[in-house]
């Protein structure tokens, strides 16, 4: 056995040597292995295929292509499943509380299978929002050579000459409630918005995270904006597998790639593309899994120097498929690299640096498109994910400020301890311009699971109140949310954060210019309210939600479960 073969089999060596050789090999013979197979790398394929959601229903052919690529490159594929929760389907229901929980379950599945079966590498295939960070966290924990294969974006739906996507439906509900859209049109939009397989089409959470993974160096160039139904997505999955086999030979591992500098690259791309607020929560967790020092304040540091270059939904005009046609993430990265806003020396899974990978990408975006702006003519001079602090969020909160003429409001608090009553108030016309809605007890522990708030925020946009009503929450927002909204308020209400002490009619200020989130009540009064407060009883006392609530760290630390 030559040196390279020994290196490849550094983890699977236990099935070819020692006293346990015979029984271990017998199990593999039952799977159809032959003698020569034991000299090949054992490569996991973490397959997120599911008929639960269109985000994942098109993954099987990608997993099959990856298996073929592994075998063609001289490896043995070991396929195992990972679960998914559809955020779009669970939105506004009790099921939404399982969404963030599923991130941890997915990470645990990948870590458990890769380590338990002593695999030499792993290729992760995922589509829906939490597949992405969950898969990356599992890859980093196991720290064997790994690559992420994104399932791909969905193609747009169409109605009356307009492109549609999942957020179109939530906003249409608000338009209908406000008398601006007929019941017939609402029904047509609902039926046409999702035409097939793939993840939600704007720069929402799934496409944000896939783009960031490409920038991070753990997905292939251009792969993050491909559409799931297109053949190039399947071809990219096969090529990803071959790249992974070479990474196994070269022993290039995720923690060699995921460093503070590469996370800065990923966050710069998130800012430049107008990505989801969820990226803040997830990259805090990814950095934790990688053992990289990264805080919520680092997002603000990167935001201050990174312009928004892309005109993408939810606040812009275009979808991920349009970004792909315009040059994709490599074109965005090349513009940032030329401006000194990326670290070109970061390693990628191909063995090339970022600068080497981008060498043949044009220096400027094509003149025949306006999805990607040149550095001298950005959508906004600074990034859109602002970190706000103040007496309401001493640990920080996340505001998404793209699309707003003036991201500042001071108004009376309208307080809700659950999402459903808040949504009803909007649909019943009880929320008016100038109000600041407070949705609380929806954080990592309080929700539990930090549910997303697309239903009320979509209803506000549909009712024409997106820029005139503020909304703050210790929960999360969908990547499809935009408006005068602030999420991830920390500490959360359930942990005794100041948001728990807000009373109806209190004055609240959201000021994204000054990076402030303030309850305009004297400190003595806040202290009085705090002294009379008691944490509510846990909503769940058994099962996965109870375990999550018990172990979850603050949103300012990524809501991870192992911050001991």
Coordinates of C-alpha atoms in Angstrom, one line a residue:
X1 CA 0.0 0.0 0.0
X2 CA 1.6 3.3 -1.1
X3 CA 1.8 6.5 1.0
X4 CA -1.2 8.1 -0.7
X5 CA -3.4 5.0 -0.1
X6 CA -2.4 5.0 3.5
X7 CA -3.3 8.7 3.8
X8 CA -6.7 8.2 2.1
X9 CA -7.5 5.4 4.5
X10 CA -6.3 7.1 7.7
X11 CA -9.9 6.9 9.1
X12 CA -11.2 3.7 7.5
X13 CA -8.0 1.8 8.4
X14 CA -9.9 0.1 11.2
X15 CA -11.8 -2.0 8.7
X16 CA -8.6 -3.4 7.1
X17 CA -6.2 -3.9 10.0
X18 CA -6.2 -5.3 13.4
X19 CA -8.2 -8.0 15.3
X20 CA -11.6 -6.5 14.3
X21 CA -10.9 -6.9 10.5
X22 CA -13.0 -9.9 9.8
X23 CA -16.3 -8.9 11.4
X24 CA -16.0 -5.2 10.2
X25 CA -15.3 -6.3 6.6
X26 CA -18.2 -8.8 6.7
X27 CA -20.7 -5.9 7.2
X28 CA -19.3 -4.2 4.1
X29 CA -19.4 -7.4 2.0
X30 CA -23.1 -7.5 2.8
X31 CA -23.4 -4.1 1.0
X32 CA -21.7 -5.4 -2.1
X33 CA -18.1 -4.3 -1.4
X34 CA -15.3 -6.2 -3.1
X35 CA -11.7 -6.7 -2.0
X36 CA -10.3 -3.6 -3.8
X37 CA -13.0 -1.4 -2.3
X38 CA -11.2 -1.4 1.1
X39 CA -8.4 0.6 -0.5
X40 CA -10.7 3.4 -1.5
X41 CA -11.8 6.4 0.6
X42 CA -15.2 5.9 2.3
X43 CA -17.2 9.1 1.5
X44 CA -20.5 10.0 3.2
X45 CA -23.3 11.6 1.2
X46 CA -25.6 13.3 3.6
X47 CA -28.8 13.4 1.5
X48 CA -31.5 15.9 2.5
X49 CA -34.0 14.6 -0.1
X50 CA -37.5 14.8 1.2
X51 CA -41.0 15.2 -0.3
X52 CA -41.9 17.5 2.6
X53 CA -41.0 20.6 0.7
X54 CA -40.2 21.7 -2.9
X55 CA -36.9 23.0 -1.5
X56 CA -35.8 19.3 -1.0
X57 CA -37.9 17.3 -3.4
X58 CA -35.4 17.8 -6.2
X59 CA -32.4 16.6 -4.3
X60 CA -32.4 12.9 -5.0
X61 CA -31.0 13.3 -8.6
X62 CA -28.2 15.5 -7.1
X63 CA -27.4 12.9 -4.5
X64 CA -27.3 10.3 -7.3
X65 CA -25.0 12.5 -9.4
X66 CA -22.7 12.9 -6.4
X67 CA -22.6 9.1 -5.8
X68 CA -21.7 8.7 -9.5
X69 CA -19.0 11.3 -9.2
X70 CA -17.5 9.7 -6.1
X71 CA -17.4 6.3 -7.8
X72 CA -15.9 7.7 -11.0
X73 CA -13.1 9.4 -8.9
X74 CA -12.3 6.2 -7.1
X75 CA -14.3 6.4 -3.8
X76 CA -17.0 4.5 -2.1
X77 CA -20.2 6.4 -1.4
X78 CA -22.0 5.8 1.9
X79 CA -25.4 7.5 1.8
X80 CA -27.4 8.6 4.8
X81 CA -30.3 10.9 5.4
X82 CA -30.8 14.2 7.1
X83 CA -34.2 15.7 8.0
X84 CA -35.7 19.0 7.0
X85 CA -38.4 21.3 8.1
X86 CA -40.1 23.6 5.5
X87 CA -40.0 27.1 6.9
X88 CA -42.5 28.3 4.3
X89 CA -45.0 25.6 5.2
X90 CA -44.5 25.9 9.0
X91 CA -44.6 29.7 9.0
X92 CA -47.2 31.1 11.4
X93 CA -47.9 27.8 13.1
X94 CA -46.5 25.9 16.1
X95 CA -44.4 23.9 13.7
X96 CA -42.3 27.0 13.0
X97 CA -40.7 26.5 16.4
X98 CA -39.0 23.3 15.1
X99 CA -37.2 25.2 12.3
X100 CA -34.1 26.4 14.1
X101 CA -34.2 23.2 16.2
X102 CA -33.8 21.3 12.9
X103 CA -30.4 23.1 12.3
X104 CA -29.0 21.4 15.4
X105 CA -30.6 18.0 14.5
X106 CA -29.1 18.1 11.0
X107 CA -25.7 19.0 12.4
X108 CA -26.0 16.2 15.0
X109 CA -27.0 13.7 12.2
X110 CA -23.9 14.6 10.1
X111 CA -21.5 14.6 13.0
X112 CA -22.9 11.3 14.3
X113 CA -22.8 9.4 11.0
X114 CA -19.4 10.7 9.8
X115 CA -17.8 10.0 13.2
X116 CA -19.7 6.9 14.0
X117 CA -18.9 5.3 10.6
X118 CA -15.4 6.7 10.6
X119 CA -15.8 8.2 7.1
X120 CA -12.9 9.7 5.2
X121 CA -15.0 12.6 3.8
X122 CA -18.5 13.9 3.4
X123 CA -20.6 15.6 0.7
X124 CA -23.7 17.3 2.1
X125 CA -26.7 17.9 -0.2
X126 CA -29.3 20.3 1.2
X127 CA -32.0 22.7 0.1
X128 CA -34.2 24.4 2.7
X129 CA -33.0 27.1 5.0
X130 CA -31.7 25.2 8.0
X131 CA -30.1 22.4 5.8
X132 CA -27.4 25.0 5.0
X133 CA -26.1 26.0 8.4
X134 CA -26.9 22.6 9.9
X135 CA -24.9 20.9 7.2
X136 CA -22.0 23.3 7.6
X137 CA -21.9 22.9 11.4
X138 CA -21.8 19.1 11.0
X139 CA -19.0 19.3 8.5
X140 CA -17.0 21.5 10.8
X141 CA -17.5 19.4 13.8
X142 CA -16.5 16.2 12.0
X143 CA -13.6 18.1 10.3
X144 CA -12.9 15.5 7.6
X145 CA -12.6 16.8 4.0
X146 CA -16.1 18.0 3.0
X147 CA -18.0 19.9 0.4
X148 CA -21.5 21.4 0.3
X149 CA -23.8 20.8 -2.6
X150 CA -26.7 23.3 -2.6
X151 CA -30.0 21.9 -4.0
X152 CA -30.5 25.0 -6.1
X153 CA -33.0 27.8 -6.3
X154 CA -36.6 27.6 -7.6
X155 CA -37.7 29.2 -10.9
X156 CA -40.1 32.1 -10.6
X157 CA -43.9 31.7 -10.9
X158 CA -45.8 34.1 -13.1
X159 CA -49.2 36.0 -12.9
X160 CA -50.3 39.0 -14.8
X161 CA -46.9 39.7 -16.2
X162 CA -45.2 39.6 -12.7
X163 CA -42.6 37.2 -11.4
X164 CA -43.8 35.5 -8.2
X165 CA -42.1 33.7 -5.3
X166 CA -43.1 32.6 -1.8
X167 CA -43.1 36.1 -0.3
X168 CA -45.5 37.2 -3.0
X169 CA -48.2 35.1 -1.2
X170 CA -47.6 36.5 2.3
X171 CA -47.7 40.0 1.0
X172 CA -50.8 39.2 -1.1
X173 CA -52.6 38.2 2.2
X174 CA -51.9 41.7 3.6
X175 CA -53.0 43.3 0.3
X176 CA -56.2 41.3 0.4
X177 CA -57.0 42.2 4.0
X178 CA -56.4 45.9 3.2
X179 CA -58.9 45.7 0.3
X180 CA -56.1 46.2 -2.3
X181 CA -56.3 42.7 -3.9
X182 CA -59.3 40.6 -4.9
X183 CA -60.0 37.1 -3.5
X184 CA -59.6 35.8 -7.0
X185 CA -56.2 37.3 -7.5
X186 CA -55.0 36.1 -4.1
X187 CA -56.1 32.5 -5.0
X188 CA -54.3 32.8 -8.4
X189 CA -51.1 34.1 -6.7
X190 CA -51.2 31.3 -4.2
X191 CA -51.5 28.6 -6.9
X192 CA -48.8 30.1 -9.2
X193 CA -46.1 31.3 -6.8
X194 CA -44.2 28.0 -6.5
X195 CA -44.0 26.3 -9.9
X196 CA -41.7 23.4 -9.1
X197 CA -38.6 22.2 -7.2
X198 CA -36.0 24.4 -5.6
X199 CA -35.5 26.8 -2.7
X200 CA -37.3 30.1 -2.3
X201 CA -36.2 32.3 -5.2
X202 CA -35.0 35.7 -3.8
X203 CA -32.0 36.4 -1.7
X204 CA -33.8 34.8 1.2
X205 CA -32.1 32.5 3.8
X206 CA -31.3 29.4 1.6
X207 CA -29.9 31.5 -1.3
X208 CA -28.1 33.7 1.2
X209 CA -26.4 30.8 2.9
X210 CA -25.5 29.0 -0.4
X211 CA -23.9 32.2 -1.7
X212 CA -22.0 32.6 1.6
X213 CA -20.8 29.0 1.4
X214 CA -19.5 29.6 -2.1
X215 CA -17.6 32.7 -0.8
X216 CA -16.4 30.7 2.2
X217 CA -14.7 28.2 -0.2
X218 CA -16.7 25.1 0.6
X219 CA -18.9 25.0 -2.5
X220 CA -17.9 25.2 -6.1
X221 CA -17.9 28.5 -8.0
X222 CA -21.3 29.4 -9.6
X223 CA -23.1 26.5 -7.8
X224 CA -24.9 28.6 -5.3
X225 CA -27.2 30.4 -7.7
X226 CA -28.1 27.6 -10.1
X227 CA -31.7 26.5 -10.5
X228 CA -32.6 23.1 -9.2
X229 CA -34.4 21.9 -12.4
X230 CA -31.5 22.8 -14.7
X231 CA -29.0 20.2 -15.8
X232 CA -26.0 22.3 -14.7
X233 CA -27.0 21.8 -11.1
X234 CA -26.8 18.0 -11.5
X235 CA -23.4 18.3 -13.4
X236 CA -22.1 20.6 -10.5
X237 CA -23.1 17.9 -8.0
X238 CA -21.0 15.3 -9.9
X239 CA -18.1 17.7 -10.2
X240 CA -18.3 18.5 -6.5
X241 CA -17.9 14.8 -5.7
X242 CA -14.7 14.6 -7.8
X243 CA -13.3 17.7 -6.2
X244 CA -14.0 16.2 -2.7
X245 CA -12.1 13.0 -3.6
X246 CA -9.1 15.1 -4.5
X247 CA -9.5 17.1 -1.3
X248 CA -9.4 13.8 0.6
X249 CA -6.2 12.9 -1.1
X250 CA -4.7 16.3 -0.2
X251 CA -6.3 16.2 3.3
X252 CA -7.9 19.6 2.9
X253 CA -10.4 19.9 5.7
X254 CA -13.1 22.4 6.6
X255 CA -11.3 24.0 9.5
X256 CA -8.4 24.6 7.1
X257 CA -10.8 26.7 5.0
X258 CA -13.1 28.3 7.6
X259 CA -11.0 31.0 9.3
X260 CA -11.8 34.5 10.5
X261 CA -10.6 35.8 7.1
X262 CA -12.8 33.4 5.1
X263 CA -15.8 34.2 7.4
X264 CA -15.2 37.9 6.6
X265 CA -15.3 37.0 2.9
X266 CA -18.6 35.3 3.4
X267 CA -20.2 38.1 5.4
X268 CA -19.0 40.6 2.8
X269 CA -20.8 38.7 0.2
X270 CA -23.9 38.5 2.4
X271 CA -23.8 42.3 2.7
X272 CA -23.1 42.9 -1.0
X273 CA -26.1 40.7 -2.0
X274 CA -28.6 42.0 0.5
X275 CA -28.9 38.7 2.3
X276 CA -31.0 37.4 5.1
X277 CA -30.9 38.5 8.8
X278 CA -30.7 34.8 9.6
X279 CA -27.1 34.8 8.3
X280 CA -26.1 36.6 11.4
X281 CA -27.4 33.9 13.7
X282 CA -26.1 31.1 11.5
X283 CA -22.6 32.4 11.0
X284 CA -22.2 33.0 14.8
X285 CA -23.0 29.3 15.1
X286 CA -20.8 28.3 12.2
X287 CA -17.9 30.2 13.7
X288 CA -18.5 28.5 17.0
X289 CA -18.4 25.1 15.3
X290 CA -15.2 26.0 13.6
X291 CA -13.6 27.3 16.8
X292 CA -13.1 30.8 15.2
X293 CA -13.4 33.9 17.3
X294 CA -16.3 35.8 15.8
X295 CA -18.9 38.1 17.5
X296 CA -22.0 39.9 16.6
X297 CA -20.0 43.2 16.5
X298 CA -17.9 41.7 13.6
X299 CA -20.9 41.9 11.4
X300 CA -21.2 45.6 12.0
X301 CA -17.5 46.0 11.3
X302 CA -17.8 44.3 7.9
X303 CA -21.1 46.1 7.2
X304 CA -19.6 49.5 7.6
X305 CA -17.1 49.0 4.8
X306 CA -19.1 46.8 2.4
X307 CA -21.7 48.3 -0.1
X308 CA -24.8 46.6 -1.2
X309 CA -24.1 45.8 -4.9
X310 CA -27.1 43.6 -5.9
X311 CA -30.7 44.6 -6.6
X312 CA -32.3 41.5 -5.2
X313 CA -35.6 40.6 -3.5
X314 CA -37.1 40.9 -0.9
X315 CA -36.5 44.7 -1.1
X316 CA -35.1 44.8 -4.6
X317 CA -36.3 43.7 -8.1
X318 CA -34.5 40.5 -9.0
X319 CA -34.3 36.8 -8.1
X320 CA -31.4 34.4 -7.7
X321 CA -31.8 33.1 -11.2
X322 CA -31.3 36.6 -12.5
X323 CA -28.1 37.0 -10.4
X324 CA -26.8 33.7 -11.9
X325 CA -27.4 35.0 -15.5
X326 CA -25.6 38.2 -14.5
X327 CA -22.4 36.5 -13.5
X328 CA -23.3 34.9 -10.1
X329 CA -21.4 35.0 -6.9
X330 CA -18.0 34.9 -8.6
X331 CA -18.8 38.3 -10.3
X332 CA -19.8 39.8 -7.0
X333 CA -16.7 38.5 -5.4
X334 CA -14.4 39.8 -8.1
X335 CA -15.8 43.3 -7.7
X336 CA -15.3 43.1 -3.9
X337 CA -11.8 41.6 -4.4
X338 CA -10.7 44.4 -6.7
X339 CA -12.0 46.9 -4.2
X340 CA -9.9 45.4 -1.4
X341 CA -12.9 44.0 0.4
X342 CA -12.1 40.3 0.2
X343 CA -9.1 38.3 1.4
X344 CA -7.8 36.7 -1.8
X345 CA -5.4 34.4 -0.1
X346 CA -8.1 32.3 1.6
X347 CA -8.0 28.6 0.7
X348 CA -10.9 26.9 -1.0
X349 CA -11.9 23.2 -1.3
X350 CA -10.5 23.0 -4.8
X351 CA -7.0 23.7 -3.4
X352 CA -6.9 27.1 -5.1
X353 CA -7.1 30.4 -3.3
X354 CA -10.0 32.8 -3.7
X355 CA -7.8 35.1 -5.9
X356 CA -6.8 32.1 -8.1
X357 CA -10.4 31.0 -8.4
X358 CA -11.5 34.5 -9.6
X359 CA -8.6 35.1 -11.9
X360 CA -10.6 34.7 -15.1
X361 CA -13.8 36.5 -13.9
X362 CA -14.3 39.9 -15.5
X363 CA -13.2 42.9 -13.3
X364 CA -16.5 44.7 -13.9
X365 CA -20.1 43.5 -14.1
X366 CA -21.5 43.2 -17.7
X367 CA -23.0 46.4 -19.0
X368 CA -26.1 44.6 -20.3
X369 CA -27.4 43.8 -16.8
X370 CA -28.3 45.8 -13.7
X371 CA -28.6 43.0 -11.1
X372 CA -25.0 43.5 -10.0
X373 CA -23.8 47.1 -9.7
X374 CA -20.2 48.3 -10.1
X375 CA -18.4 49.3 -7.0
X376 CA -18.8 53.0 -7.8
X377 CA -22.6 52.9 -8.2
X378 CA -23.9 50.6 -5.4
X379 CA -27.5 50.2 -4.3
X380 CA -26.4 51.4 -0.8
X381 CA -23.0 52.6 0.4
X382 CA -23.0 50.4 3.4
X383 CA -24.3 46.9 4.2
X384 CA -27.9 46.3 5.1
X385 CA -27.7 44.2 8.3
X386 CA -27.2 46.7 11.0
X387 CA -26.5 45.6 14.6
X388 CA -28.5 47.8 17.0
X389 CA -27.8 48.2 20.7
X390 CA -29.3 50.1 23.5
X391 CA -31.3 49.4 26.7
X392 CA -33.6 47.2 24.7
X393 CA -30.8 45.1 23.3
X394 CA -27.5 45.4 25.2
X395 CA -26.2 42.2 23.6
X396 CA -27.4 43.4 20.1
X397 CA -30.2 43.0 17.7
X398 CA -30.3 42.8 13.9
X399 CA -32.1 45.3 11.6
X400 CA -32.5 44.8 7.9
X401 CA -32.5 48.3 6.5
X402 CA -32.5 47.9 2.7
X403 CA -35.4 49.4 0.9
X404 CA -36.2 52.0 3.6
X405 CA -36.1 55.7 2.9
X406 CA -35.5 56.5 6.5
X407 CA -34.8 53.7 9.0
X408 CA -35.7 55.7 12.0
X409 CA -38.9 55.7 14.0
X410 CA -40.1 56.6 17.5
X411 CA -43.6 55.6 18.4
X412 CA -45.9 53.9 21.0
X413 CA -45.4 50.3 21.8
X414 CA -48.0 47.8 20.7
X415 CA -47.2 44.7 22.8
X416 CA -47.9 41.1 21.9
X417 CA -46.7 37.9 23.6
X418 CA -47.3 35.7 20.6
X419 CA -47.3 36.0 16.8
X420 CA -50.9 35.1 16.1
X421 CA -52.4 38.0 18.1
X422 CA -50.0 40.4 16.4
X423 CA -51.0 39.1 12.9
X424 CA -54.7 39.4 13.8
X425 CA -54.2 43.0 14.9
X426 CA -52.6 43.9 11.6
X427 CA -55.3 42.2 9.5
X428 CA -58.1 43.8 11.6
X429 CA -56.6 47.2 10.9
X430 CA -55.7 47.9 14.5
X431 CA -52.1 48.8 13.8
X432 CA -51.5 52.3 12.3
X433 CA -48.6 54.3 11.0
X434 CA -46.2 55.3 13.7
X435 CA -46.8 52.3 15.9
X436 CA -43.9 50.1 17.1
X437 CA -45.0 46.5 17.4
X438 CA -43.3 44.4 20.1
X439 CA -43.5 40.6 19.6
X440 CA -41.8 38.8 22.6
X441 CA -41.3 35.5 24.4
X442 CA -40.3 34.2 20.9
X443 CA -36.6 33.9 21.5
X444 CA -34.4 30.7 21.6
X445 CA -35.7 29.7 25.0
X446 CA -39.0 31.5 25.0
X447 CA -40.4 30.4 21.7
X448 CA -38.8 28.0 22.1
X449 CA -36.9 27.8 18.8
X450 CA -37.0 31.4 17.8
X451 CA -39.8 31.2 15.2
X452 CA -39.8 33.5 12.1
X453 CA -42.3 36.3 11.6
X454 CA -43.0 36.4 7.9
X455 CA -46.7 36.4 8.4
X456 CA -47.0 39.7 10.3
X457 CA -44.2 41.4 8.4
X458 CA -45.6 40.3 5.1
X459 CA -49.0 41.5 6.2
X460 CA -47.5 44.9 7.1
X461 CA -45.9 45.2 3.6
X462 CA -49.1 44.2 2.0
X463 CA -51.1 46.7 4.0
X464 CA -48.7 49.5 2.9
X465 CA -47.3 49.9 6.4
X466 CA -43.8 48.5 5.8
X467 CA -42.0 51.8 6.2
X468 CA -44.3 53.5 8.7
X469 CA -44.7 50.8 11.4
X470 CA -41.8 49.4 13.4
X471 CA -41.6 45.8 14.6
X472 CA -39.2 44.4 17.1
X473 CA -38.9 40.8 18.3
X474 CA -36.7 38.4 20.2
X475 CA -37.7 35.9 17.5
X476 CA -36.4 35.8 13.9
X477 CA -37.5 37.0 10.5
X478 CA -37.7 35.1 7.3
X479 CA -35.1 35.9 4.7
X480 CA -38.1 37.3 2.7
X481 CA -38.8 40.0 5.3
X482 CA -38.0 43.6 4.8
X483 CA -39.3 46.8 6.4
X484 CA -38.8 48.7 9.7
X485 CA -38.1 45.5 11.5
X486 CA -35.5 44.5 14.2
X487 CA -35.1 40.9 15.3
X488 CA -32.8 38.7 17.5
X489 CA -33.3 41.2 20.4
X490 CA -31.0 40.0 23.1
X491 CA -31.3 39.2 25.9
X492 CA -34.7 37.7 25.1
X493 CA -37.8 38.2 27.2
X494 CA -37.7 34.7 28.6
X495 CA -34.2 35.4 30.0
X496 CA -35.3 38.7 31.6
X497 CA -34.3 41.0 28.8
X498 CA -35.7 44.5 28.8
X499 CA -38.1 43.6 26.0
X500 CA -40.0 41.7 28.7
X501 CA -40.7 44.9 30.6
X502 CA -42.2 47.0 27.7
X503 CA -45.8 48.1 28.4
X504 CA -48.5 49.1 25.9
X505 CA -48.0 52.7 24.9
X506 CA -44.3 53.0 26.0
X507 CA -42.2 55.1 23.6
X508 CA -39.6 53.1 21.6
X509 CA -37.0 54.3 19.2
X510 CA -35.5 52.4 16.4
X511 CA -32.6 54.3 14.8
X512 CA -30.5 52.4 12.3
X513 CA -28.4 55.5 11.6
X514 CA -27.3 55.7 15.3
X515 CA -27.4 51.9 15.7
X516 CA -29.8 52.4 18.7
X517 CA -32.8 50.4 20.0
X518 CA -34.1 52.2 23.1
X519 CA -37.1 52.0 25.4
X520 CA -37.7 55.6 26.3
X521 CA -38.6 54.9 29.9
X522 CA -36.5 56.0 33.0
X523 CA -34.1 53.4 34.3
X524 CA -35.7 53.5 37.7
X525 CA -39.0 52.5 36.2
X526 CA -37.4 49.7 34.2
X527 CA -35.8 48.5 37.4
X528 CA -39.1 48.6 39.2
X529 CA -40.7 46.5 36.5
X530 CA -37.8 44.1 36.5
X531 CA -38.1 43.5 40.2
X532 CA -41.8 42.4 39.8
X533 CA -41.1 40.1 36.9
X534 CA -41.1 36.3 36.9
X535 CA -39.9 34.1 34.1
X536 CA -42.9 32.2 32.6
X537 CA -43.0 28.4 32.9
X538 CA -41.4 26.5 30.0
X539 CA -43.9 25.9 27.2
X540 CA -42.5 22.4 26.7
X541 CA -41.1 20.1 29.4
X542 CA -40.3 17.0 27.3
X543 CA -38.9 16.2 23.8
X544 CA -36.7 18.1 21.4
X545 CA -38.2 21.6 22.0
X546 CA -37.7 21.2 25.8
X547 CA -34.1 20.2 25.2
X548 CA -33.5 23.1 22.9
X549 CA -35.0 25.6 25.3
X550 CA -32.9 24.2 28.2
X551 CA -29.6 24.3 26.3
X552 CA -29.9 27.3 23.8
X553 CA -27.5 30.1 24.2
X554 CA -28.5 33.7 23.5
X555 CA -29.2 34.8 19.9
X556 CA -26.1 37.0 20.2
X557 CA -24.1 33.8 20.4
X558 CA -25.9 32.0 17.6
X559 CA -28.4 30.2 19.8
X560 CA -26.0 27.2 19.8
X561 CA -26.6 24.3 22.2
X562 CA -23.0 23.6 23.2
X563 CA -21.8 26.9 24.6
X564 CA -20.8 25.4 27.9

